[in-house]
Short mmCIF file of C-alpha atoms in Angstrom, two decimals:
data_model
loop_
_atom_site.label_atom_id
_atom_site.label_comp_id
_atom_site.label_asym_id
_atom_site.label_seq_id
_atom_site.Cartn_x
_atom_site.Cartn_y
_atom_site.Cartn_z
CA MET A 21 125.25 37.72 89.39
CA ASN A 22 124.34 38.69 91.84
CA VAL A 23 121.42 41.20 93.10
CA ALA A 24 123.95 42.75 95.84
CA GLY A 25 127.27 42.84 94.09
CA TRP A 26 125.19 44.67 91.26
CA LEU A 27 123.86 46.75 93.68
CA LEU A 28 127.02 47.79 95.48
CA ALA A 29 128.60 48.63 92.16
CA HIS A 30 126.74 51.48 91.35
CA LEU A 31 126.61 52.72 95.65
CA GLN A 32 130.81 52.53 94.96
CA ALA A 33 130.67 54.18 91.65
CA LYS A 34 131.41 58.31 91.94
CA PRO A 35 128.52 59.91 93.95
CA LEU A 36 127.59 63.37 92.37
CA PRO A 37 129.95 66.65 92.67
CA GLY A 38 129.48 67.92 96.41
CA ASP A 39 127.05 65.82 96.81
CA ALA A 40 127.17 64.87 100.49
CA ARG A 41 124.23 63.15 101.27
CA PRO A 42 123.77 59.69 102.96
CA ALA A 43 122.48 56.86 100.97
CA ILE A 44 119.61 56.57 103.81
CA THR A 45 118.04 58.17 106.98
CA ASP A 46 115.31 56.37 109.14
CA ASP A 47 113.27 57.63 111.82
CA VAL A 48 116.56 57.58 113.92
CA SER A 49 119.97 58.18 111.86
CA SER A 50 121.50 57.65 108.92
CA ILE A 51 124.38 55.67 106.73
CA SER A 52 126.55 56.49 104.08
CA ARG A 53 126.97 55.04 100.58
CA GLU A 54 130.46 53.77 102.18
CA GLY A 55 128.92 52.52 105.33
CA LEU A 56 126.12 50.78 103.75
CA VAL A 57 128.50 48.66 101.69
CA ASP A 58 130.92 47.43 104.57
CA GLN A 59 127.34 46.63 107.12
CA VAL A 60 126.44 44.62 103.38
CA GLN A 61 130.05 43.17 103.46
CA ARG A 62 129.54 42.21 107.29
CA THR A 63 126.25 40.79 107.22
CA SER A 64 127.70 38.31 104.75
CA ALA A 65 130.44 37.45 106.50
CA VAL A 66 128.15 36.61 109.60
CA LEU A 67 126.24 34.29 107.71
CA ALA A 68 129.54 32.27 106.00
CA SER A 69 130.92 31.97 109.57
CA LEU A 70 127.59 30.60 111.17
CA GLY A 71 127.57 28.07 108.47
CA VAL A 72 124.97 29.48 106.45
CA VAL A 73 125.62 28.30 102.85
CA PRO A 74 124.23 29.26 99.08
CA GLY A 75 121.21 28.13 98.60
CA ASP A 76 119.64 28.81 102.59
CA ARG A 77 116.47 30.55 103.34
CA VAL A 78 117.29 33.02 106.09
CA GLY A 79 114.77 35.07 107.53
CA LEU A 80 113.94 39.03 108.11
CA MET A 81 111.42 39.71 110.30
CA MET A 82 112.85 43.59 111.43
CA ARG A 83 110.88 47.69 111.16
CA ASP A 84 112.02 49.52 107.82
CA THR A 85 115.24 50.96 108.92
CA HIS A 86 119.43 51.22 107.09
CA ALA A 87 119.84 47.95 109.22
CA THR A 88 117.24 45.72 107.36
CA VAL A 89 118.47 47.16 104.05
CA ALA A 90 121.72 46.07 104.75
CA THR A 91 120.74 42.87 106.31
CA LEU A 92 118.79 42.15 102.97
CA LEU A 93 121.57 43.11 100.31
CA GLY A 94 123.81 40.97 102.83
CA ILE A 95 121.40 37.90 102.68
CA TRP A 96 121.49 38.02 98.72
CA HIS A 97 125.22 39.23 99.01
CA ALA A 98 126.64 35.74 100.47
CA GLY A 99 124.77 33.60 97.96
CA ALA A 100 121.19 33.08 100.16
CA VAL A 101 117.43 33.17 99.83
CA ALA A 102 115.68 36.42 101.81
CA VAL A 103 112.50 35.48 103.08
CA PRO A 104 111.05 38.48 104.28
CA ILE A 105 107.87 39.09 106.48
CA SER A 106 106.08 41.74 107.60
CA GLU A 107 106.64 43.02 111.09
CA LEU A 108 103.24 42.82 111.85
CA ALA A 109 102.82 39.31 111.12
CA ARG A 110 101.19 37.40 113.99
CA ALA A 111 102.50 33.69 115.23
CA HIS A 112 100.77 31.81 113.27
CA ASP A 113 101.34 33.57 109.92
CA ALA A 114 104.92 33.57 110.46
CA THR A 115 105.28 29.91 111.31
CA ALA A 116 103.75 29.34 108.24
CA ASP A 117 105.73 31.02 106.11
CA LEU A 118 108.84 30.02 107.86
CA GLN A 119 108.33 26.48 107.57
CA ASN A 120 107.19 26.41 104.67
CA ALA A 121 110.46 28.14 103.37
CA GLY A 122 112.29 25.63 105.83
CA ALA A 123 114.50 29.08 106.91
CA VAL A 124 117.67 28.03 108.81
CA ALA A 125 117.97 31.80 110.57
CA ILE A 126 116.58 34.56 110.87
CA PHE A 127 117.19 38.65 111.41
CA VAL A 128 114.96 39.89 114.28
CA ASP A 129 114.81 43.79 115.66
CA VAL A 130 113.25 44.94 119.69
CA ALA A 131 110.12 44.84 117.88
CA THR A 132 109.56 41.25 116.79
CA GLU A 133 112.09 39.22 118.58
CA GLN A 134 109.33 38.48 121.50
CA THR A 135 107.15 36.97 118.29
CA ILE A 136 110.22 34.62 117.16
CA GLU A 137 110.45 33.77 120.61
CA GLN A 138 107.02 31.99 120.65
CA ILE A 139 107.21 29.97 117.68
CA ARG A 140 111.00 29.03 117.76
CA ALA A 141 110.14 25.54 119.09
CA GLN A 142 107.40 24.70 116.07
CA LEU A 143 110.33 25.21 113.69
CA PRO A 144 113.28 23.13 113.87
CA LYS A 145 115.23 24.09 111.37
CA LEU A 146 115.88 27.66 112.70
CA ARG A 147 119.55 27.40 113.95
CA HIS A 148 120.34 31.03 114.40
CA VAL A 149 117.95 33.99 115.79
CA LEU A 150 120.33 36.96 114.87
CA SER A 151 119.02 40.11 116.93
CA LEU A 152 119.50 43.96 116.79
CA GLY A 153 117.87 44.88 119.90
CA ARG A 154 117.20 43.08 123.44
CA THR A 155 118.27 39.54 123.35
CA GLY A 156 116.72 36.59 123.87
CA VAL A 157 118.07 33.30 126.08
CA ASP A 158 118.79 32.21 123.06
CA ASP A 159 119.62 34.82 120.79
CA GLU A 160 123.01 36.00 118.84
CA GLN A 161 123.25 39.67 119.06
CA LEU A 162 123.65 41.26 115.67
CA THR A 163 125.43 44.17 116.45
CA ALA A 164 128.16 42.22 117.98
CA LEU A 165 128.84 39.67 115.66
CA LEU A 166 129.37 42.09 112.72
CA ALA A 167 131.75 44.27 114.55
CA GLY A 168 133.78 41.50 115.00
CA ALA A 169 133.32 40.16 111.18
CA THR A 170 135.67 41.15 108.82
CA PRO A 171 134.12 42.18 105.66
CA ARG A 172 133.25 39.88 102.91
CA LEU A 173 134.56 41.83 100.29
CA HIS A 174 132.88 39.54 96.73
CA ALA A 175 129.66 38.84 96.46
CA HIS A 176 128.75 35.35 95.99
CA GLU A 177 128.99 34.05 92.25
CA SER A 178 125.48 33.06 91.70
CA SER A 179 124.04 31.52 88.44
CA PRO A 180 121.51 33.86 86.53
CA ASP A 181 118.65 31.50 87.32
CA ALA A 182 119.52 30.88 91.16
CA LEU A 183 116.63 31.61 93.63
CA CYS A 184 117.21 34.90 95.87
CA LEU A 185 113.93 35.72 97.58
CA LEU A 186 110.67 34.26 98.57
CA ILE A 187 107.66 36.92 98.86
CA TYR A 188 104.63 35.36 100.96
CA GLY A 189 101.29 36.45 100.03
CA ARG A 190 98.01 36.08 101.25
CA HIS A 191 97.43 33.92 104.63
CA ASP A 192 94.37 32.53 103.09
CA ASP A 193 96.31 30.82 100.12
CA PRO A 194 95.62 27.26 100.49
CA ASP A 195 98.70 26.47 98.80
CA GLN A 196 100.81 28.29 100.81
CA ARG A 197 102.48 29.72 97.58
CA ALA A 198 105.85 32.04 97.58
CA VAL A 199 106.60 33.99 94.44
CA ALA A 200 110.44 32.66 93.69
CA HIS A 201 112.41 35.60 91.73
CA SER A 202 115.48 34.58 90.79
CA HIS A 203 119.06 37.24 90.71
CA GLN A 204 118.22 37.75 87.12
CA SER A 205 114.50 38.45 87.41
CA ILE A 206 115.18 41.35 90.08
CA ILE A 207 118.07 42.55 88.51
CA SER A 208 116.59 42.69 85.09
CA GLY A 209 113.41 44.63 86.85
CA CYS A 210 115.77 46.87 88.19
CA GLU A 211 117.86 47.77 84.65
CA LEU A 212 114.08 48.25 83.28
CA ALA A 213 112.73 50.62 85.70
CA ARG A 214 115.97 52.69 86.38
CA ARG A 215 115.38 53.26 82.47
CA GLY A 216 111.57 53.72 83.03
CA PRO A 217 109.41 56.99 83.00
CA LEU A 218 109.13 56.25 87.30
CA ALA A 219 112.50 56.01 87.65
CA PRO A 220 113.99 58.69 90.53
CA LEU A 221 117.33 61.25 89.65
CA ALA A 222 120.08 60.98 90.85
CA SER A 223 119.17 64.45 92.91
CA ASP A 224 115.73 62.91 94.42
CA THR A 225 115.03 62.19 97.74
CA LEU A 226 112.57 59.55 97.94
CA LEU A 227 109.93 58.61 100.24
CA SER A 228 108.12 55.17 100.18
CA THR A 229 105.32 53.73 102.03
CA PHE A 230 105.66 50.12 101.15
CA ARG A 231 107.44 48.05 103.37
CA LEU A 232 110.60 46.54 102.40
CA CYS A 233 108.95 43.13 102.96
CA THR A 234 107.27 43.26 100.08
CA ALA A 235 108.33 43.44 96.37
CA VAL A 236 107.20 46.87 95.06
CA GLY A 237 108.70 48.48 98.39
CA GLN A 238 112.28 46.28 97.28
CA TRP A 239 112.50 47.50 93.88
CA ALA A 240 110.99 51.11 93.95
CA GLY A 241 111.46 52.16 97.53
CA MET A 242 115.75 50.41 97.95
CA LEU A 243 117.60 48.91 95.37
CA VAL A 244 116.33 51.23 91.94
CA PRO A 245 116.85 54.50 94.09
CA LEU A 246 120.13 53.42 95.61
CA SER A 247 121.31 52.35 92.18
CA VAL A 248 120.88 55.64 90.68
CA GLY A 249 122.55 57.64 93.65
CA ALA A 250 119.14 58.52 95.33
CA HIS A 251 118.89 59.43 98.85
CA LEU A 252 116.76 57.29 100.69
CA ARG A 253 114.19 58.32 103.12
CA LEU A 254 112.53 55.23 105.51
CA ILE A 255 109.39 54.94 107.56
CA THR A 256 110.50 52.95 110.43
CA GLU A 257 106.92 52.59 111.72
CA GLN A 258 103.95 52.10 109.83
CA ALA A 259 103.09 55.35 107.70
CA LYS A 260 100.28 57.52 109.08
CA SER A 261 99.65 60.58 107.03
CA ASP A 262 100.66 62.89 109.51
CA THR A 263 103.40 61.20 109.73
CA ILE A 264 104.08 61.30 105.85
CA ARG A 265 103.25 65.72 106.45
CA LEU A 266 105.90 66.05 109.09
CA LEU A 267 108.72 64.17 106.93
CA VAL A 268 107.38 66.33 104.28
CA GLN A 269 108.23 69.00 106.14
CA ARG A 270 111.09 68.32 107.28
CA ASP A 271 113.03 66.16 104.90
CA ALA A 272 111.87 67.83 101.67
CA PRO A 273 111.06 64.47 99.49
CA THR A 274 110.49 64.98 95.18
CA VAL A 275 109.46 61.36 94.77
CA ILE A 276 106.55 59.46 96.93
CA TRP A 277 105.34 56.01 96.15
CA SER A 278 102.25 55.33 98.16
CA THR A 279 99.28 53.07 97.65
CA PRO A 280 96.22 55.27 96.67
CA SER A 281 94.64 54.32 99.84
CA LEU A 282 97.03 56.46 101.71
CA PHE A 283 96.79 59.61 99.32
CA SER A 284 93.17 59.29 100.30
CA GLN A 285 94.16 59.68 103.85
CA LEU A 286 96.12 62.64 103.13
CA VAL A 287 93.53 64.23 100.82
CA ARG A 288 90.98 63.77 103.19
CA ASP A 289 93.10 65.48 106.61
CA ALA A 290 94.27 67.99 104.16
CA ILE A 291 90.67 68.64 104.03
CA ALA A 292 90.08 68.09 108.08
CA ASN A 293 93.06 70.35 109.06
CA GLY A 294 93.57 72.63 106.79
CA TRP A 295 96.29 71.46 104.96
CA GLU A 296 97.12 73.51 101.79
CA ALA A 297 99.38 71.72 98.98
CA PHE A 298 101.92 70.36 101.25
CA LEU A 299 103.08 68.31 98.56
CA SER A 300 103.57 71.12 96.04
CA GLY A 301 107.70 70.73 96.35
CA VAL A 302 106.86 66.70 95.06
CA ARG A 303 108.12 66.35 91.40
CA LEU A 304 106.96 62.89 91.10
CA ALA A 305 104.04 61.59 93.22
CA VAL A 306 102.86 57.86 92.28
CA ALA A 307 100.01 55.53 93.34
CA THR A 308 100.03 51.79 92.86
CA GLY A 309 99.21 48.72 94.79
CA GLU A 310 95.42 48.73 94.45
CA ALA A 311 92.99 49.97 92.37
CA MET A 312 93.18 53.74 91.52
CA PRO A 313 89.49 55.63 92.97
CA ASP A 314 87.98 57.62 89.58
CA ARG A 315 88.18 60.93 91.57
CA LEU A 316 90.95 60.51 93.38
CA ALA A 317 93.84 61.84 90.80
CA SER A 318 92.37 65.56 90.63
CA ALA A 319 91.55 65.76 94.68
CA VAL A 320 95.61 65.06 94.85
CA ARG A 321 96.14 67.75 92.65
CA ALA A 322 93.47 69.97 94.13
CA GLN A 323 93.58 69.39 98.02
CA LEU A 324 97.80 68.19 97.86
CA GLY A 325 99.39 70.19 95.11
CA THR A 326 101.02 67.64 93.11
CA PRO A 327 99.96 65.60 90.34
CA LEU A 328 99.54 61.81 90.49
CA LEU A 329 100.62 58.66 88.29
CA VAL A 330 99.76 55.45 87.92
CA SER A 331 101.41 52.09 88.30
CA PHE A 332 100.04 48.68 88.56
CA SER A 333 102.52 46.02 89.37
CA ILE A 334 101.74 42.69 90.65
CA SER A 335 104.52 40.22 93.09
CA GLU A 336 105.09 38.06 90.18
CA MET A 337 107.58 40.94 88.27
CA PHE A 338 110.22 42.97 89.73
CA HIS A 339 108.96 45.97 87.77
CA PRO A 340 105.79 47.94 87.15
CA LEU A 341 103.38 45.82 84.42
CA LEU A 342 101.38 49.31 83.73
CA ILE A 343 102.14 52.83 84.04
CA ALA A 344 99.74 55.82 83.16
CA ASP A 345 100.60 58.39 80.75
CA ALA A 346 101.71 61.71 82.20
CA SER A 347 99.12 62.80 80.03
CA CYS A 348 96.04 60.78 80.42
CA ASP A 349 92.67 61.89 82.14
CA ARG A 350 93.19 60.05 85.34
CA ASP A 351 89.62 61.02 86.01
CA GLN A 352 88.17 58.36 83.47
CA ALA A 353 86.90 55.60 85.47
CA GLY A 354 89.20 52.23 85.88
CA VAL A 355 92.69 53.22 83.68
CA SER A 356 95.62 52.00 84.89
CA GLY A 357 98.05 52.59 81.75
CA LYS A 358 99.54 51.50 79.59
CA PRO A 359 102.67 48.32 79.40
CA ALA A 360 105.66 49.55 80.53
CA GLU A 361 108.90 49.08 78.44
CA GLY A 362 110.15 45.55 78.44
CA VAL A 363 106.55 43.97 79.45
CA GLN A 364 103.76 42.22 76.75
CA THR A 365 100.59 41.61 77.84
CA GLN A 366 97.52 40.44 76.53
CA ILE A 367 93.61 39.81 77.64
CA VAL A 368 92.46 36.43 76.58
CA ASN A 369 88.95 34.75 77.63
CA GLU A 370 88.33 31.38 79.05
CA LEU A 371 89.83 29.38 76.26
CA ASP A 372 93.08 31.33 76.40
CA ARG A 373 92.11 33.46 73.08
CA PRO A 374 92.67 37.01 72.83
CA VAL A 375 90.03 39.20 73.33
CA GLY A 376 89.00 42.60 71.30
CA THR A 377 89.08 45.84 72.17
CA ASN A 378 86.61 47.10 75.39
CA GLU A 379 86.18 43.19 76.12
CA ILE A 380 86.85 41.96 79.32
CA GLY A 381 89.13 39.34 80.28
CA THR A 382 92.15 37.42 82.30
CA LEU A 383 95.80 39.79 81.68
CA GLU A 384 98.69 37.82 80.92
CA VAL A 385 102.23 39.12 80.91
CA GLN A 386 105.93 38.74 79.60
CA SER A 387 108.78 40.44 80.97
CA MET A 388 111.94 39.08 82.08
CA SER A 389 111.22 40.25 85.23
CA MET A 390 108.87 37.86 85.50
CA ALA A 391 109.90 35.48 88.58
CA PRO A 392 110.93 32.32 87.45
CA GLY A 393 108.35 30.37 89.66
CA TYR A 394 106.58 29.71 92.85
CA TRP A 395 108.81 27.96 95.78
CA ARG A 396 108.48 24.35 95.90
CA GLN A 397 107.03 24.36 92.63
CA HIS A 398 108.47 23.44 88.97
CA LYS A 399 106.66 26.46 87.51
CA LEU A 400 104.69 29.68 87.25
CA HIS A 401 100.99 28.53 88.31
CA ALA A 402 99.01 28.68 85.08
CA VAL A 403 101.71 29.58 82.81
CA SER A 404 101.11 28.14 79.12
CA GLY A 405 103.78 26.42 76.84
CA ASN A 406 104.50 29.69 75.58
CA GLU A 407 105.87 31.58 79.06
CA TRP A 408 103.11 33.73 79.15
CA LEU A 409 101.83 34.44 83.17
CA THR A 410 98.29 34.51 83.82
CA THR A 411 97.68 36.83 86.44
CA THR A 412 94.44 36.84 88.26
CA ASP A 413 93.41 40.15 87.45
CA ARG A 414 90.40 40.83 85.26
CA CYS A 415 90.73 43.94 82.91
CA PHE A 416 89.77 45.62 79.06
CA ARG A 417 91.65 47.63 76.84
CA ASP A 418 90.34 50.66 75.24
CA ASP A 419 90.54 52.38 71.80
CA LEU A 420 93.24 54.77 72.68
CA GLY A 421 95.24 51.39 74.29
CA ASN A 422 94.42 52.26 78.11
CA TYR A 423 94.23 48.94 80.03
CA HIS A 424 91.25 48.92 82.44
CA TYR A 425 91.58 47.42 85.96
CA CYS A 426 88.18 45.05 86.57
CA GLY A 427 89.34 43.01 89.81
CA ARG A 428 90.43 39.70 90.84
CA VAL A 429 88.99 36.51 89.20
CA ASP A 430 88.78 34.94 92.41
CA ASP A 431 86.36 38.11 93.62
CA TRP A 432 84.02 38.26 90.99
CA PHE A 433 80.83 36.27 91.81
CA LYS A 434 77.21 35.23 89.70
CA VAL A 435 74.03 36.87 90.97
CA GLY A 436 70.80 35.30 89.20
CA GLY A 437 73.78 33.15 86.68
CA LYS A 438 75.12 36.45 86.07
CA TRP A 439 79.00 37.79 86.80
CA VAL A 440 79.37 40.50 89.31
CA ALA A 441 82.74 42.54 89.38
CA PRO A 442 82.48 43.95 93.43
CA PHE A 443 85.34 46.53 91.52
CA GLU A 444 82.41 47.70 89.05
CA ILE A 445 80.00 48.11 92.23
CA GLU A 446 82.49 49.51 93.77
CA ARG A 447 83.57 52.69 91.37
CA VAL A 448 79.54 53.44 90.96
CA LEU A 449 79.01 53.43 94.61
CA GLY A 450 82.82 55.40 95.13
CA ALA A 451 81.41 58.13 92.88
CA HIS A 452 78.52 58.88 95.22
CA ASP A 453 79.20 62.06 97.68
CA ALA A 454 78.77 60.27 100.61
CA VAL A 455 81.24 57.18 100.70
CA TRP A 456 84.94 57.74 101.03
CA GLU A 457 85.65 54.27 100.18
CA CYS A 458 84.22 51.01 99.85
CA ALA A 459 84.51 47.72 99.03
CA VAL A 460 82.03 44.90 98.08
CA ILE A 461 81.99 41.04 98.14
CA GLY A 462 78.93 38.09 98.12
CA SER A 463 76.81 37.08 100.58
CA THR A 464 74.64 34.78 101.06
CA GLY A 465 70.74 35.80 102.67
CA ASP A 466 67.69 33.55 104.47
CA ASP A 467 68.03 32.06 100.85
CA GLY A 468 71.18 30.97 100.93
CA LEU A 469 72.05 33.02 97.53
CA LEU A 470 74.59 35.17 96.50
CA LYS A 471 73.99 38.95 96.21
CA PRO A 472 76.41 42.36 96.89
CA LEU A 473 77.05 43.08 100.40
CA ALA A 474 78.74 46.50 100.60
CA PHE A 475 81.50 47.97 103.23
CA VAL A 476 81.32 51.68 103.13
CA VAL A 477 83.10 54.46 105.31
CA LEU A 478 80.94 57.29 105.17
CA ASN A 479 82.18 60.63 103.99
CA VAL A 480 82.93 63.90 106.40
CA GLY A 481 79.22 65.11 107.24
CA PHE A 482 77.43 62.04 106.57
CA ALA A 483 76.10 59.81 108.81
CA ALA A 484 74.43 56.25 108.29
CA SER A 485 70.89 55.81 108.21
CA ASP A 486 68.27 53.44 106.61
CA ASP A 487 67.75 56.86 104.34
CA LEU A 488 70.99 56.83 102.97
CA SER A 489 71.34 53.60 102.17
CA GLU A 490 68.19 53.26 100.39
CA GLN A 491 69.99 56.15 98.62
CA LEU A 492 73.34 54.46 97.42
CA ARG A 493 71.21 51.22 95.72
CA GLN A 494 69.37 53.27 93.84
CA HIS A 495 72.60 55.01 92.92
CA VAL A 496 74.31 51.55 91.71
CA LYS A 497 70.78 50.98 89.87
CA HIS A 498 70.84 54.40 87.68
CA HIS A 499 74.03 53.59 86.30
CA LEU A 500 74.61 49.43 86.74
CA ALA A 501 71.94 46.56 85.37
CA PRO A 502 69.40 46.32 88.56
CA TYR A 503 70.74 42.85 89.66
CA LYS A 504 74.05 44.23 90.64
CA TYR A 505 72.90 46.81 93.20
CA PRO A 506 74.20 46.08 97.12
CA ARG A 507 71.49 44.29 99.09
CA TRP A 508 73.29 44.79 102.31
CA ILE A 509 75.08 48.02 103.19
CA GLU A 510 77.25 47.74 106.26
CA TYR A 511 79.12 51.60 107.58
CA VAL A 512 82.09 50.68 108.94
CA ASP A 513 85.07 53.19 110.52
CA ALA A 514 87.28 51.34 108.08
CA LEU A 515 88.56 48.82 105.60
CA PRO A 516 90.96 45.57 106.33
CA ARG A 517 94.22 46.63 104.80
CA GLY A 518 97.74 44.98 104.34
CA ALA A 519 101.18 46.34 105.16
CA THR A 520 100.77 47.40 101.78
CA GLY A 521 98.02 48.81 101.63
CA LYS A 522 96.04 46.89 99.95
CA LEU A 523 92.19 45.78 100.68
CA LEU A 524 92.15 42.54 102.42
CA ARG A 525 88.83 41.29 101.06
CA TYR A 526 88.89 38.03 102.47
CA LYS A 527 89.10 39.70 105.82
CA LEU A 528 85.23 40.62 104.73
CA LYS A 529 84.59 37.44 103.49
CA SER A 530 85.41 36.09 107.00
CA THR A 531 82.73 38.07 108.45
CA LYS A 532 79.90 36.12 109.43
CA ARG A 533 76.27 37.23 110.02
CA ARG A 534 72.44 37.03 109.70
CA ARG A 535 71.41 38.67 106.94
CA VAL A 536 67.73 40.04 105.88
CA GLU A 537 67.66 40.88 102.54
CA THR A 538 66.69 44.74 101.51
CA LEU A 539 64.43 44.75 98.72
CA THR A 540 63.81 47.44 96.55
CA PRO A 541 61.97 47.58 93.24
CA LEU A 542 63.94 46.50 90.35
#
């Protein structure tokens, strides 16, 4: 069993009659199915020639191009464990990840080579820096190595539970945990996704804004579309709304995967610039990676011209966890969908007992696509003896079986001894006409007590003022219990987000200010 061997078998199958499209197109060039297979096999041969053996960890810090796809597959083909790192990662974060993984080699490009040069002295196990770009003093030029390699035709025969991928998450994690996926968990997840309602067709051109350093970027934006014969359009640089619009006009994608944040920005820019229904040619638009704001789905339909479906996923599963039914009313607050095929779910309380309908608890899941563990840990954190994965997500199930997301367990905080869910306040604030997006955290004032603080990005046509802040507080108090209203409101131009577009709430937590509480009558 080998992920790369599994995909190459699909790539070498006969294409659709008359289909002369390349397998992948990036911002500079394209590569055919045959060319991609050849590059994967040459990359595998290069690693073997350098003494990289099955099980060795190999870093990958490159922008998203077809060369990145070939490199990632080549690492797997050789039986090694891929350690993808965002090209935007700071030097200290890249150092921590590569040290923790014990990487013996890393692939870089012209945009990331200098970062690795700066930290190489701190990585004693790193023997090879393979550069697809300019070369530093100690770098090995990848293009020349690939050209001189004899393609390795057969992928390494790995055991199903052999590890092949480490996905590092939040860098505020004191345990430095990396989700460790096996060949079996990835292949099982991709097979489930290929049969699911969000699967692309062979005739599709798929555009994903999720980076290849993420789990969702790999299964939704690489493995699944390539395995069904779809054409993959990569975005080399970080995605922006004007870039998406140009790509839609030029390449006519029929499937788009992105975050609610980017779809929200597309709506905002469409309104500001008069872009009318420019996604009307898209047959499937899917938002995942973070919670869906209440009004966004209807705004995407109205302004962009395409219906928006929702998927909920976690890095520990190589497959969607929840999928919103196409007939589901997406204007319902917090609806994240129902369990995908091959996924079992339950919601439990603090005693690990299942809760009733409409009762909030912690989400637990089972699936063949579940990672076998975290790197350097024996098993998945908080997995009970019956092999349920206890996630860090809180939600409830309504009378129709729809799951409603209520935020992360570690985001909740107590005010006056009562639990507060930031997502609940954010949902109400986001429904106000003045608010484009917002984030809520717990913060202390001069009295040292924890209370809600809201960071707000204003909608077009609204300006920050004390009067508006008071309106927003009263709006929250009208819809929620009074103790949940934000004592402080700070207006910001944008919220901090990661490579996938997910809100980096911990960066808001790191902001230290002296706060004077704004009191309003309860």
